[in-house]
């Protein structure tokens, strides 16, 4: 059965999840920035940062040390495969102007999370992500637009305001992705 997202629910839960985990997520980002220069470790921490909404979708407050969990190294090959496949699909879509690329990027936005959280293979994760987001792309797009638009406005007014908003925005964007992922993929079984 196709699940429908409600704009207000996504937005309110984005704030709820993001603010509940605010300090932990800022800690994760800081630790990720520290490890970005360390070969091999940065691969695991990058996979963790990208897929942390899957952990958030379970309703728990995460630890900043979550990004060092060894499980993220387990999915290294699949992570690179699904990322590569997404970009192979998105590059030609960009040649047809930006709209097809935006639609496809939303369609495949949950694929990486499905690889790490549910243990799906790259092509299956892309297919499941597309199916899960079907009928919800406008809501996902509008939520992202509403959250990100003030960043450009505040940054244009005064750059430090934009920076402050960006720091506040990151956990809220993680929260939005966590809520969307949790709702749209709840029926997908782990492998």
C-alpha atoms as an extended CHARMM CRD file, in Angstrom:
* protein
*
       191  EXT
         1         1  UNK       CA              0.0000000000        0.0000000000        0.0000000000  PROA      1               0.0000000000
         2         2  UNK       CA              1.2950000000        3.4250000000       -0.9700000000  PROA      2               0.0000000000
         3         3  UNK       CA              2.0850000000        5.6530000000        1.9970000000  PROA      3               0.0000000000
         4         4  UNK       CA              1.3900000000        9.3710000000        1.9140000000  PROA      4               0.0000000000
         5         5  UNK       CA              3.4240000000       11.9740000000        3.7440000000  PROA      5               0.0000000000
         6         6  UNK       CA              1.7300000000       15.0550000000        5.1790000000  PROA      6               0.0000000000
         7         7  UNK       CA              3.7010000000       18.2950000000        4.8390000000  PROA      7               0.0000000000
         8         8  UNK       CA              2.9580000000       19.5590000000        8.3710000000  PROA      8               0.0000000000
         9         9  UNK       CA              3.8000000000       16.1950000000        9.9380000000  PROA      9               0.0000000000
        10        10  UNK       CA              7.1300000000       15.9990000000        8.1310000000  PROA      10              0.0000000000
        11        11  UNK       CA              8.0470000000       19.5470000000        9.1110000000  PROA      11              0.0000000000
        12        12  UNK       CA              7.0390000000       19.2300000000       12.7710000000  PROA      12              0.0000000000
        13        13  UNK       CA              8.7960000000       15.8690000000       13.1280000000  PROA      13              0.0000000000
        14        14  UNK       CA             11.8930000000       17.2670000000       11.4110000000  PROA      14              0.0000000000
        15        15  UNK       CA             12.1420000000       19.8700000000       14.1610000000  PROA      15              0.0000000000
        16        16  UNK       CA             11.2500000000       17.3640000000       16.8870000000  PROA      16              0.0000000000
        17        17  UNK       CA             13.8220000000       14.7460000000       15.8400000000  PROA      17              0.0000000000
        18        18  UNK       CA             16.4600000000       17.3340000000       14.9410000000  PROA      18              0.0000000000
        19        19  UNK       CA             16.1920000000       19.2850000000       18.1760000000  PROA      19              0.0000000000
        20        20  UNK       CA             16.0160000000       16.1240000000       20.3230000000  PROA      20              0.0000000000
        21        21  UNK       CA             19.3290000000       15.0310000000       18.7950000000  PROA      21              0.0000000000
        22        22  UNK       CA             20.7700000000       18.5170000000       18.2170000000  PROA      22              0.0000000000
        23        23  UNK       CA             23.9070000000       18.2520000000       20.3600000000  PROA      23              0.0000000000
        24        24  UNK       CA             24.5620000000       14.6470000000       19.3280000000  PROA      24              0.0000000000
        25        25  UNK       CA             24.2920000000       15.5190000000       15.6460000000  PROA      25              0.0000000000
        26        26  UNK       CA             26.5300000000       18.5670000000       15.9890000000  PROA      26              0.0000000000
        27        27  UNK       CA             28.9840000000       16.2710000000       17.8020000000  PROA      27              0.0000000000
        28        28  UNK       CA             28.7720000000       13.7500000000       14.9400000000  PROA      28              0.0000000000
        29        29  UNK       CA             29.4760000000       16.4680000000       12.3850000000  PROA      29              0.0000000000
        30        30  UNK       CA             32.4390000000       17.8200000000       14.3840000000  PROA      30              0.0000000000
        31        31  UNK       CA             33.9050000000       14.3080000000       14.7990000000  PROA      31              0.0000000000
        32        32  UNK       CA             33.3650000000       13.6550000000       11.0940000000  PROA      32              0.0000000000
        33        33  UNK       CA             35.2160000000       16.8760000000       10.2350000000  PROA      33              0.0000000000
        34        34  UNK       CA             38.0980000000       15.8110000000       12.5000000000  PROA      34              0.0000000000
        35        35  UNK       CA             38.3260000000       12.3820000000       10.8220000000  PROA      35              0.0000000000
        36        36  UNK       CA             37.8910000000       13.5770000000        7.2480000000  PROA      36              0.0000000000
        37        37  UNK       CA             41.6780000000       13.6990000000        6.8670000000  PROA      37              0.0000000000
        38        38  UNK       CA             42.3000000000       10.1680000000        8.1740000000  PROA      38              0.0000000000
        39        39  UNK       CA             42.3050000000        7.6160000000        5.3380000000  PROA      39              0.0000000000
        40        40  UNK       CA             39.9910000000        4.6120000000        5.7210000000  PROA      40              0.0000000000
        41        41  UNK       CA             38.4150000000        5.8960000000        8.9590000000  PROA      41              0.0000000000
        42        42  UNK       CA             36.9040000000        8.7860000000        7.0100000000  PROA      42              0.0000000000
        43        43  UNK       CA             35.1280000000        6.2890000000        4.7290000000  PROA      43              0.0000000000
        44        44  UNK       CA             33.3100000000        4.7240000000        7.6830000000  PROA      44              0.0000000000
        45        45  UNK       CA             32.4980000000        8.0650000000        9.2910000000  PROA      45              0.0000000000
        46        46  UNK       CA             31.2550000000        9.4620000000        5.9650000000  PROA      46              0.0000000000
        47        47  UNK       CA             28.9560000000        6.4670000000        5.4640000000  PROA      47              0.0000000000
        48        48  UNK       CA             27.7440000000        6.9950000000        9.0400000000  PROA      48              0.0000000000
        49        49  UNK       CA             27.0380000000       10.7140000000        8.5400000000  PROA      49              0.0000000000
        50        50  UNK       CA             25.1500000000       10.1020000000        5.3040000000  PROA      50              0.0000000000
        51        51  UNK       CA             23.0710000000        7.2630000000        6.7620000000  PROA      51              0.0000000000
        52        52  UNK       CA             22.5370000000        8.5870000000       10.3020000000  PROA      52              0.0000000000
        53        53  UNK       CA             18.8710000000        9.4020000000        9.5150000000  PROA      53              0.0000000000
        54        54  UNK       CA             18.2350000000        5.6350000000        9.4750000000  PROA      54              0.0000000000
        55        55  UNK       CA             19.3740000000        5.4500000000       13.1200000000  PROA      55              0.0000000000
        56        56  UNK       CA             17.3520000000        8.5620000000       13.9630000000  PROA      56              0.0000000000
        57        57  UNK       CA             14.2220000000        7.0710000000       12.3870000000  PROA      57              0.0000000000
        58        58  UNK       CA             14.0650000000        4.4830000000       15.1520000000  PROA      58              0.0000000000
        59        59  UNK       CA             13.2830000000        7.2200000000       17.7100000000  PROA      59              0.0000000000
        60        60  UNK       CA             16.4260000000        6.9080000000       19.8180000000  PROA      60              0.0000000000
        61        61  UNK       CA             18.7840000000        9.7000000000       20.8110000000  PROA      61              0.0000000000
        62        62  UNK       CA             22.0570000000        8.8220000000       19.1340000000  PROA      62              0.0000000000
        63        63  UNK       CA             25.5580000000        9.1630000000       20.4900000000  PROA      63              0.0000000000
        64        64  UNK       CA             28.1190000000       11.2980000000       18.6550000000  PROA      64              0.0000000000
        65        65  UNK       CA             30.3680000000        8.2230000000       18.7670000000  PROA      65              0.0000000000
        66        66  UNK       CA             27.8310000000        6.3830000000       16.5690000000  PROA      66              0.0000000000
        67        67  UNK       CA             29.8530000000        7.4320000000       13.5310000000  PROA      67              0.0000000000
        68        68  UNK       CA             32.6790000000        5.1300000000       14.6910000000  PROA      68              0.0000000000
        69        69  UNK       CA             30.4570000000        2.0370000000       14.7300000000  PROA      69              0.0000000000
        70        70  UNK       CA             32.2130000000       -0.7250000000       12.7650000000  PROA      70              0.0000000000
        71        71  UNK       CA             28.9560000000       -1.6810000000       11.0050000000  PROA      71              0.0000000000
        72        72  UNK       CA             29.4750000000        1.2090000000        8.5800000000  PROA      72              0.0000000000
        73        73  UNK       CA             32.6420000000       -0.3800000000        7.2000000000  PROA      73              0.0000000000
        74        74  UNK       CA             30.6710000000       -3.5540000000        6.4450000000  PROA      74              0.0000000000
        75        75  UNK       CA             28.6750000000       -1.7220000000        3.7770000000  PROA      75              0.0000000000
        76        76  UNK       CA             31.5770000000        0.1020000000        2.1460000000  PROA      76              0.0000000000
        77        77  UNK       CA             31.3460000000       -1.6990000000       -1.2060000000  PROA      77              0.0000000000
        78        78  UNK       CA             27.5670000000       -1.4090000000       -1.4530000000  PROA      78              0.0000000000
        79        79  UNK       CA             27.7400000000        2.2380000000       -0.3640000000  PROA      79              0.0000000000
        80        80  UNK       CA             30.1120000000        3.1130000000       -3.2110000000  PROA      80              0.0000000000
        81        81  UNK       CA             28.1050000000        1.0130000000       -5.6620000000  PROA      81              0.0000000000
        82        82  UNK       CA             24.7530000000        2.6430000000       -4.8220000000  PROA      82              0.0000000000
        83        83  UNK       CA             26.3620000000        6.1080000000       -4.8060000000  PROA      83              0.0000000000
        84        84  UNK       CA             27.9680000000        5.4770000000       -8.1920000000  PROA      84              0.0000000000
        85        85  UNK       CA             24.7450000000        4.1350000000       -9.6980000000  PROA      85              0.0000000000
        86        86  UNK       CA             22.7950000000        7.1620000000       -8.4270000000  PROA      86              0.0000000000
        87        87  UNK       CA             25.2420000000        9.5590000000      -10.0610000000  PROA      87              0.0000000000
        88        88  UNK       CA             25.3520000000        7.5870000000      -13.3080000000  PROA      88              0.0000000000
        89        89  UNK       CA             21.5650000000        8.0070000000      -13.4450000000  PROA      89              0.0000000000
        90        90  UNK       CA             21.5610000000       11.6640000000      -12.3610000000  PROA      90              0.0000000000
        91        91  UNK       CA             24.2370000000       12.9430000000      -14.7810000000  PROA      91              0.0000000000
        92        92  UNK       CA             22.2190000000       12.2700000000      -17.9640000000  PROA      92              0.0000000000
        93        93  UNK       CA             19.0980000000       13.6040000000      -16.2130000000  PROA      93              0.0000000000
        94        94  UNK       CA             20.9120000000       16.9190000000      -15.6930000000  PROA      94              0.0000000000
        95        95  UNK       CA             21.3720000000       17.2070000000      -19.4510000000  PROA      95              0.0000000000
        96        96  UNK       CA             17.5730000000       17.4840000000      -19.7580000000  PROA      96              0.0000000000
        97        97  UNK       CA             17.6270000000       20.5190000000      -17.5070000000  PROA      97              0.0000000000
        98        98  UNK       CA             17.4170000000       20.4270000000      -13.7590000000  PROA      98              0.0000000000
        99        99  UNK       CA             13.8600000000       19.1690000000      -13.1470000000  PROA      99              0.0000000000
       100       100  UNK       CA             14.4240000000       15.4980000000      -14.1120000000  PROA      100             0.0000000000
       101       101  UNK       CA             17.5890000000       15.4510000000      -11.9930000000  PROA      101             0.0000000000
       102       102  UNK       CA             15.7220000000       16.8610000000       -8.9800000000  PROA      102             0.0000000000
       103       103  UNK       CA             12.9140000000       14.3270000000       -9.3740000000  PROA      103             0.0000000000
       104       104  UNK       CA             15.3540000000       11.4240000000       -9.6840000000  PROA      104             0.0000000000
       105       105  UNK       CA             17.5040000000       12.6390000000       -6.7880000000  PROA      105             0.0000000000
       106       106  UNK       CA             14.4050000000       12.6060000000       -4.5750000000  PROA      106             0.0000000000
       107       107  UNK       CA             13.3480000000        9.2210000000       -5.9850000000  PROA      107             0.0000000000
       108       108  UNK       CA             16.6980000000        7.6750000000       -5.0460000000  PROA      108             0.0000000000
       109       109  UNK       CA             17.2850000000        9.6700000000       -1.8450000000  PROA      109             0.0000000000
       110       110  UNK       CA             16.5340000000        6.7280000000        0.4520000000  PROA      110             0.0000000000
       111       111  UNK       CA             18.6840000000        4.1730000000       -1.3990000000  PROA      111             0.0000000000
       112       112  UNK       CA             21.8700000000        4.6340000000        0.6210000000  PROA      112             0.0000000000
       113       113  UNK       CA             19.8940000000        4.3790000000        3.8550000000  PROA      113             0.0000000000
       114       114  UNK       CA             18.3040000000        1.1370000000        2.6500000000  PROA      114             0.0000000000
       115       115  UNK       CA             21.7420000000       -0.3230000000        1.9130000000  PROA      115             0.0000000000
       116       116  UNK       CA             23.0950000000        0.3490000000        5.4040000000  PROA      116             0.0000000000
       117       117  UNK       CA             19.9340000000        0.0200000000        7.4940000000  PROA      117             0.0000000000
       118       118  UNK       CA             18.1260000000       -2.8240000000        5.7270000000  PROA      118             0.0000000000
       119       119  UNK       CA             21.1080000000       -4.5650000000        4.0970000000  PROA      119             0.0000000000
       120       120  UNK       CA             19.7390000000       -4.2280000000        0.5710000000  PROA      120             0.0000000000
       121       121  UNK       CA             21.8670000000       -4.5080000000       -2.5440000000  PROA      121             0.0000000000
       122       122  UNK       CA             22.5310000000       -1.3680000000       -4.5870000000  PROA      122             0.0000000000
       123       123  UNK       CA             20.0840000000       -1.9590000000       -7.4460000000  PROA      123             0.0000000000
       124       124  UNK       CA             17.3650000000       -3.2410000000       -5.1160000000  PROA      124             0.0000000000
       125       125  UNK       CA             17.8520000000       -0.2210000000       -2.8330000000  PROA      125             0.0000000000
       126       126  UNK       CA             17.4330000000        2.1570000000       -5.7870000000  PROA      126             0.0000000000
       127       127  UNK       CA             14.2600000000        0.3520000000       -6.8630000000  PROA      127             0.0000000000
       128       128  UNK       CA             12.8170000000        0.3130000000       -3.3230000000  PROA      128             0.0000000000
       129       129  UNK       CA             13.6830000000        3.9830000000       -2.7840000000  PROA      129             0.0000000000
       130       130  UNK       CA             11.9090000000        4.9270000000       -6.0000000000  PROA      130             0.0000000000
       131       131  UNK       CA              8.8530000000        2.9060000000       -4.9620000000  PROA      131             0.0000000000
       132       132  UNK       CA              8.8370000000        4.3370000000       -1.4290000000  PROA      132             0.0000000000
       133       133  UNK       CA              9.0130000000        7.9560000000       -2.5880000000  PROA      133             0.0000000000
       134       134  UNK       CA              6.3920000000        7.4830000000       -5.3270000000  PROA      134             0.0000000000
       135       135  UNK       CA              3.5450000000        9.9320000000       -4.7310000000  PROA      135             0.0000000000
       136       136  UNK       CA              5.5430000000       11.8310000000       -2.1020000000  PROA      136             0.0000000000
       137       137  UNK       CA              8.1600000000       13.6660000000       -4.1440000000  PROA      137             0.0000000000
       138       138  UNK       CA              6.3300000000       17.0160000000       -4.0260000000  PROA      138             0.0000000000
       139       139  UNK       CA              6.0360000000       16.8850000000       -0.2300000000  PROA      139             0.0000000000
       140       140  UNK       CA              9.7150000000       15.9290000000        0.1340000000  PROA      140             0.0000000000
       141       141  UNK       CA             10.7380000000       18.7080000000       -2.2580000000  PROA      141             0.0000000000
       142       142  UNK       CA              8.5870000000       21.3310000000       -0.5120000000  PROA      142             0.0000000000
       143       143  UNK       CA              9.8670000000       20.3910000000        2.9520000000  PROA      143             0.0000000000
       144       144  UNK       CA             13.4600000000       20.6770000000        1.7270000000  PROA      144             0.0000000000
       145       145  UNK       CA             12.6830000000       23.9810000000        0.0200000000  PROA      145             0.0000000000
       146       146  UNK       CA             10.9970000000       25.4570000000        3.1120000000  PROA      146             0.0000000000
       147       147  UNK       CA             13.9250000000       24.4240000000        5.2880000000  PROA      147             0.0000000000
       148       148  UNK       CA             16.7230000000       25.5130000000        2.9430000000  PROA      148             0.0000000000
       149       149  UNK       CA             15.2540000000       28.7290000000        1.4690000000  PROA      149             0.0000000000
       150       150  UNK       CA             15.8820000000       30.8180000000        4.6250000000  PROA      150             0.0000000000
       151       151  UNK       CA             19.5510000000       29.7940000000        4.4220000000  PROA      151             0.0000000000
       152       152  UNK       CA             19.9570000000       31.6720000000        1.1450000000  PROA      152             0.0000000000
       153       153  UNK       CA             17.9440000000       34.6470000000        2.3320000000  PROA      153             0.0000000000
       154       154  UNK       CA             19.7480000000       34.9800000000        5.6750000000  PROA      154             0.0000000000
       155       155  UNK       CA             23.1190000000       34.3810000000        4.0320000000  PROA      155             0.0000000000
       156       156  UNK       CA             22.3890000000       37.1480000000        1.5290000000  PROA      156             0.0000000000
       157       157  UNK       CA             21.3650000000       39.5630000000        4.2920000000  PROA      157             0.0000000000
       158       158  UNK       CA             24.3650000000       38.8900000000        6.5150000000  PROA      158             0.0000000000
       159       159  UNK       CA             26.7320000000       35.9530000000        6.0920000000  PROA      159             0.0000000000
       160       160  UNK       CA             27.0900000000       35.1180000000        9.8170000000  PROA      160             0.0000000000
       161       161  UNK       CA             23.2880000000       34.8150000000       10.0350000000  PROA      161             0.0000000000
       162       162  UNK       CA             23.4020000000       32.2740000000        7.2300000000  PROA      162             0.0000000000
       163       163  UNK       CA             26.1430000000       30.3400000000        9.0220000000  PROA      163             0.0000000000
       164       164  UNK       CA             24.1640000000       30.2530000000       12.2830000000  PROA      164             0.0000000000
       165       165  UNK       CA             21.0760000000       29.0550000000       10.4080000000  PROA      165             0.0000000000
       166       166  UNK       CA             23.1430000000       26.3970000000        8.5990000000  PROA      166             0.0000000000
       167       167  UNK       CA             24.3380000000       25.0010000000       11.9370000000  PROA      167             0.0000000000
       168       168  UNK       CA             20.7540000000       24.8830000000       13.2120000000  PROA      168             0.0000000000
       169       169  UNK       CA             19.4870000000       23.5240000000        9.8830000000  PROA      169             0.0000000000
       170       170  UNK       CA             21.7270000000       20.4370000000        9.7140000000  PROA      170             0.0000000000
       171       171  UNK       CA             20.0820000000       18.5110000000       12.5790000000  PROA      171             0.0000000000
       172       172  UNK       CA             16.6260000000       19.5320000000       11.3370000000  PROA      172             0.0000000000
       173       173  UNK       CA             17.4170000000       18.2230000000        7.8370000000  PROA      173             0.0000000000
       174       174  UNK       CA             18.6360000000       14.9770000000        9.4200000000  PROA      174             0.0000000000
       175       175  UNK       CA             15.3370000000       14.8910000000       11.3310000000  PROA      175             0.0000000000
       176       176  UNK       CA             13.2960000000       15.4230000000        8.1640000000  PROA      176             0.0000000000
       177       177  UNK       CA             15.1450000000       12.6370000000        6.3590000000  PROA      177             0.0000000000
       178       178  UNK       CA             14.7520000000       10.3590000000        9.3840000000  PROA      178             0.0000000000
       179       179  UNK       CA             10.9970000000       10.9360000000        9.5440000000  PROA      179             0.0000000000
       180       180  UNK       CA             10.5510000000       10.4650000000        5.7890000000  PROA      180             0.0000000000
       181       181  UNK       CA             12.7130000000        7.3380000000        5.7770000000  PROA      181             0.0000000000
       182       182  UNK       CA             11.0340000000        5.8420000000        8.8420000000  PROA      182             0.0000000000
       183       183  UNK       CA              7.5490000000        6.3330000000        7.4540000000  PROA      183             0.0000000000
       184       184  UNK       CA              8.1370000000        5.3060000000        3.8750000000  PROA      184             0.0000000000
       185       185  UNK       CA             10.2910000000        2.2380000000        4.5310000000  PROA      185             0.0000000000
       186       186  UNK       CA              8.7710000000        0.7860000000        7.7000000000  PROA      186             0.0000000000
       187       187  UNK       CA              7.3260000000       -2.1740000000        5.7830000000  PROA      187             0.0000000000
       188       188  UNK       CA             10.6080000000       -3.0800000000        4.0660000000  PROA      188             0.0000000000
       189       189  UNK       CA             12.2460000000       -6.0590000000        5.7450000000  PROA      189             0.0000000000
       190       190  UNK       CA             15.9040000000       -6.2700000000        6.6970000000  PROA      190             0.0000000000
       191       191  UNK       CA             18.0900000000       -8.8380000000        4.9930000000  PROA      191             0.0000000000
